[in-house]
XYZ file of C-alpha atoms in Angstrom:
365
model
C 138.125 66.168 69.740
C 141.441 67.173 68.938
C 143.219 70.686 70.635
C 145.856 72.466 69.669
C 148.340 71.380 71.446
C 147.904 67.906 69.998
C 148.692 69.440 67.027
C 151.255 70.942 68.746
C 152.996 68.276 69.515
C 152.548 66.419 66.635
C 154.268 69.144 64.253
C 157.081 68.461 67.210
C 157.421 64.994 66.633
C 156.850 64.563 62.451
C 153.467 64.012 62.357
C 151.936 66.239 60.545
C 153.757 70.148 58.988
C 153.514 73.278 60.333
C 151.253 73.429 56.866
C 149.177 70.728 57.431
C 148.510 72.187 60.594
C 147.334 75.528 60.007
C 145.236 73.987 57.383
C 143.362 72.112 59.371
C 142.928 74.810 62.224
C 141.748 77.557 59.164
C 139.498 74.229 58.220
C 137.607 74.052 61.483
C 137.153 77.470 62.154
C 135.530 77.983 58.512
C 133.281 75.173 59.328
C 132.489 76.857 63.071
C 131.317 79.601 61.570
C 133.725 81.662 63.494
C 136.643 82.757 63.981
C 139.287 79.306 66.111
C 140.935 82.073 67.896
C 136.841 83.301 69.726
C 136.485 79.942 70.415
C 139.213 79.961 73.459
C 140.360 77.419 73.895
C 141.838 75.120 77.238
C 142.608 71.939 77.368
C 141.304 69.987 79.999
C 140.132 66.961 79.244
C 141.776 63.526 76.470
C 138.663 62.009 77.045
C 137.348 60.456 80.226
C 140.749 58.929 81.243
C 141.744 62.292 82.928
C 138.237 61.761 85.181
C 139.802 58.714 85.841
C 142.785 59.300 86.742
C 142.442 62.061 88.644
C 139.822 60.659 90.898
C 142.581 57.433 91.215
C 145.427 60.556 92.143
C 143.257 62.242 94.071
C 142.318 59.600 96.648
C 146.305 58.007 96.322
C 147.416 61.711 97.964
C 144.478 61.772 100.552
C 145.678 58.874 101.970
C 148.797 59.597 101.844
C 148.306 63.033 103.193
C 146.085 61.307 105.455
C 149.663 58.550 107.143
C 151.522 61.597 107.076
C 149.796 63.512 108.908
C 148.865 60.420 111.797
C 152.438 59.823 111.868
C 154.142 63.367 112.084
C 153.985 65.640 114.556
C 151.423 69.078 113.932
C 150.220 72.160 116.475
C 147.662 71.687 118.069
C 144.873 68.446 117.361
C 143.582 69.734 113.999
C 147.003 71.084 112.487
C 148.146 69.521 109.217
C 151.785 68.097 109.996
C 154.910 68.957 107.756
C 155.580 65.411 107.170
C 151.502 65.463 105.651
C 152.580 68.689 103.087
C 156.463 66.766 102.166
C 154.232 63.751 100.977
C 151.143 65.121 99.359
C 154.025 67.350 97.639
C 156.072 64.608 96.717
C 153.938 61.774 95.845
C 152.117 65.100 93.411
C 155.812 65.017 91.948
C 157.008 61.678 91.385
C 152.834 60.931 90.036
C 154.207 64.150 87.909
C 156.612 62.164 85.597
C 154.786 59.788 84.034
C 150.882 61.253 83.510
C 152.624 64.928 83.218
C 155.972 64.395 81.375
C 154.838 61.176 79.353
C 151.708 60.962 79.379
C 150.683 64.254 78.445
C 147.303 64.380 80.446
C 145.468 67.503 80.694
C 142.981 67.112 84.092
C 145.638 65.254 85.708
C 148.066 67.606 85.077
C 146.462 71.004 86.271
C 145.267 68.333 89.657
C 148.949 67.475 90.166
C 149.876 71.139 89.909
C 146.991 71.682 92.501
C 148.019 69.268 95.110
C 152.343 69.830 94.760
C 151.037 73.272 94.832
C 149.619 73.269 98.495
C 151.294 70.036 99.781
C 154.680 72.642 99.519
C 152.675 75.937 100.856
C 151.734 73.055 104.253
C 154.823 71.762 104.644
C 156.813 75.013 104.826
C 153.894 77.102 106.839
C 152.945 73.817 109.413
C 156.995 73.324 110.430
C 157.439 77.516 110.858
C 154.681 76.895 113.489
C 156.072 74.000 114.964
C 159.467 75.723 115.089
C 157.792 79.350 116.613
C 155.244 77.697 119.519
C 151.388 77.139 119.369
C 151.981 80.175 122.203
C 153.921 82.317 119.816
C 150.798 82.342 117.750
C 148.238 82.571 120.674
C 150.321 85.905 121.703
C 150.922 87.961 118.630
C 148.260 87.304 115.823
C 150.444 88.925 113.533
C 152.762 86.030 113.268
C 149.968 84.352 111.534
C 150.328 86.899 108.531
C 153.711 86.621 108.455
C 154.332 82.322 108.644
C 151.861 82.397 105.768
C 153.264 84.948 103.503
C 156.751 82.692 103.825
C 155.112 79.676 103.173
C 153.019 80.861 99.995
C 156.938 82.229 98.600
C 158.237 78.139 99.217
C 155.677 77.693 96.683
C 155.947 80.140 94.357
C 159.562 78.718 94.449
C 157.619 75.571 93.982
C 156.077 75.813 91.111
C 158.548 77.500 89.240
C 160.253 74.857 89.948
C 157.334 72.399 88.799
C 157.354 74.970 85.865
C 160.613 74.582 84.147
C 159.510 70.710 85.015
C 156.875 69.879 83.352
C 155.241 73.324 81.674
C 151.838 73.180 82.676
C 150.389 75.546 81.651
C 148.482 76.393 84.892
C 150.975 76.149 87.013
C 152.027 80.476 86.289
C 148.514 81.351 87.621
C 149.368 79.050 90.488
C 152.942 80.612 91.227
C 150.674 84.672 90.736
C 149.101 83.325 93.361
C 151.194 82.208 95.766
C 152.869 85.691 95.614
C 149.760 86.964 95.874
C 149.294 84.971 98.736
C 152.803 86.498 99.949
C 152.088 90.140 98.824
C 148.788 90.708 100.703
C 150.056 88.340 103.528
C 153.079 90.986 104.773
C 150.271 93.533 104.396
C 148.328 91.899 106.542
C 151.023 91.772 109.340
C 152.454 95.212 108.563
C 148.705 97.039 109.570
C 147.775 94.710 111.633
C 144.581 93.120 113.198
C 143.652 95.782 116.376
C 141.458 98.106 113.581
C 139.114 94.937 111.669
C 136.900 97.402 109.451
C 140.441 99.414 108.264
C 142.649 95.943 107.913
C 139.713 94.891 105.583
C 139.226 97.646 103.214
C 143.907 97.680 103.349
C 143.085 94.317 102.017
C 140.355 94.372 99.780
C 142.210 98.011 98.044
C 145.746 96.190 97.557
C 143.690 93.177 96.604
C 142.482 94.438 93.722
C 145.581 96.686 92.528
C 147.323 92.704 92.200
C 144.362 91.969 89.930
C 144.598 94.419 87.540
C 148.225 93.557 87.254
C 147.730 90.530 86.968
C 145.225 91.197 84.764
C 147.640 93.186 82.985
C 150.576 90.108 83.295
C 147.895 87.732 81.782
C 147.621 90.604 78.843
C 151.476 90.321 78.274
C 151.323 86.766 77.320
C 147.926 86.916 75.546
C 150.130 89.642 73.032
C 152.275 87.769 72.343
C 149.862 84.984 71.163
C 147.024 87.258 69.453
C 146.082 84.259 67.489
C 146.049 81.450 70.255
C 147.935 78.811 68.579
C 150.663 78.116 71.536
C 150.686 77.593 74.289
C 150.826 81.417 76.406
C 147.510 81.712 75.515
C 146.769 77.939 78.101
C 148.599 80.671 80.746
C 146.916 83.548 79.871
C 143.545 81.805 80.104
C 144.164 80.479 83.363
C 145.389 84.567 84.919
C 142.531 85.076 83.639
C 141.188 82.847 85.910
C 143.125 84.266 88.701
C 142.667 88.135 87.961
C 138.791 87.845 87.586
C 137.561 87.040 91.230
C 141.333 89.195 92.459
C 139.556 92.322 90.696
C 135.817 91.898 90.637
C 135.339 90.680 94.639
C 137.386 93.886 95.702
C 135.195 96.162 93.551
C 131.879 94.395 95.135
C 132.888 94.071 98.126
C 134.263 98.205 98.947
C 130.929 99.334 97.181
C 129.539 97.633 100.449
C 127.675 94.289 98.110
C 129.349 91.999 100.707
C 127.120 92.761 103.246
C 124.047 93.941 102.224
C 123.777 97.682 102.587
C 124.038 98.298 99.309
C 121.730 100.643 98.194
C 119.872 101.484 94.947
C 122.102 103.898 93.746
C 125.326 101.233 94.198
C 123.389 98.220 93.008
C 122.677 100.298 90.111
C 126.749 101.356 89.135
C 126.907 97.322 89.913
C 124.527 97.163 86.496
C 127.217 99.211 85.152
C 130.424 98.052 86.352
C 129.331 94.430 85.168
C 128.574 96.426 81.392
C 132.045 97.697 81.436
C 133.972 94.365 82.184
C 131.690 92.567 79.852
C 133.180 95.455 77.211
C 136.342 94.728 78.576
C 135.493 90.743 78.422
C 134.492 91.103 74.019
C 138.003 93.594 73.429
C 140.168 90.773 75.477
C 138.266 87.776 74.172
C 138.139 86.352 77.883
C 134.535 85.461 79.137
C 136.280 84.909 83.060
C 135.635 88.187 84.057
C 132.095 87.828 82.998
C 131.852 84.444 84.618
C 133.558 85.451 88.348
C 131.422 88.685 88.567
C 128.201 86.922 87.998
C 126.830 85.905 91.239
C 127.551 90.260 92.600
C 124.995 90.775 89.388
C 122.706 88.399 90.701
C 122.135 89.637 93.536
C 122.428 93.140 92.543
C 118.851 93.118 89.969
C 117.280 90.754 92.379
C 117.876 92.964 94.527
C 116.432 95.699 92.164
C 113.247 93.634 91.433
C 112.700 93.528 95.201
C 112.311 97.429 95.792
C 110.213 97.811 93.290
C 107.283 95.461 93.924
C 108.235 92.050 92.348
C 109.214 90.757 95.273
C 108.442 86.364 94.740
C 109.984 86.370 91.712
C 112.336 88.666 91.670
C 115.372 86.314 91.673
C 113.596 84.173 88.594
C 113.065 87.264 86.965
C 116.705 88.153 86.962
C 117.923 84.962 86.577
C 115.761 85.351 82.772
C 117.639 88.459 82.509
C 121.165 88.165 83.054
C 120.561 84.303 81.277
C 118.949 86.028 78.671
C 121.752 88.321 77.982
C 124.389 85.815 78.854
C 122.995 83.483 76.083
C 123.039 86.076 73.634
C 126.296 87.329 73.979
C 127.376 84.099 73.567
C 125.890 83.048 70.054
C 126.763 86.421 68.875
C 130.511 86.495 70.082
C 132.582 88.013 67.116
C 129.854 90.335 65.202
C 129.821 91.915 69.217
C 134.065 91.801 69.344
C 133.912 93.240 65.862
C 132.449 96.438 66.674
C 133.957 96.778 70.234
C 136.966 96.069 68.735
C 137.077 97.433 65.447
C 137.030 101.766 66.603
C 139.886 101.313 69.034
C 143.620 102.798 68.095
C 145.843 99.934 65.787
C 148.768 100.063 68.715
C 145.955 98.118 70.865
C 144.199 96.261 68.320
C 148.244 94.836 67.882
C 147.961 93.437 71.363
C 144.428 92.154 71.173
C 143.948 88.947 70.142
C 142.463 89.274 66.223
C 139.016 89.078 65.433
C 139.603 86.786 62.245
C 142.328 84.544 61.145
C 142.431 85.089 57.218
C 141.861 81.665 55.542
C 144.565 81.513 52.962
C 145.815 77.985 50.723
C 148.839 77.432 51.689
C 150.849 74.833 49.646
C 151.401 71.426 49.538
C 154.858 70.221 51.388
């Protein structure tokens, strides 16, 4: 199984001409019976060795973190040590020099990136907590939010450095997630926790705005590669995966779905919102919005079935309806995309992934 990233690497190495790589893509799109762009490829595994290396790397990183936590100073009995974060981040970077930069292994690269960002955040947060002191943190609850925000900012810088060195597509999403953490931490610091309900509402509202911003940023990456032939499409995939919960969770939480206070009318609104998300997912050719909202829609439909008397079979009926609808949508995804995208203005269509890739013969080189 060869991905677009492998084809790009072959072209860069001179093993394939750009025309040959394009002919191969067109051939695979033709034999699959759908436009290659609609397959929404992203590189996760190049083989079972990815899983093997990923497991081994995680075992090593856990061991290094454990040792660092035992040798270094920490805040309280359960708090992490800054040394633990430093060792994990340094080890993850060192492993990435071989498995990411030289071997170009997909899954280990993702895991090592996440370990590096997590290590940087832990080292920064634990270090600042030690500097401030446990007594200060207990007396001033807002100090914790400020420390978290500052640590997230340092993690964002770490993500930027990692991107400059290794260019792993998920790195941009990890850095943006850290910036989201910076913003939410600062908001929590400014609002304070005196009124928890007000703080929750403010955080959810800002999370929704940030989610929309991340979505627009993802669309900027997507619009620069409408045929999804470059790494920019992979970057957009991970950004959409980040934006989806930031949009979905605040909407449904503000509707009262997470605390069990939603009415029948609100449950119907949830279904309507899901339909809108489905149309958006079709237009942009990204399934992350549909997947992120699944849990909320399952709950809403199940609640509706219960209210109409189908108590024992409510979840089974919900799963039957949702599962059938999603499988049907998957089977006719390309056709449905055409129906959604075709009525849109030409300017908007130009920024969306193409609905078809014409198979044009290329002269032999």
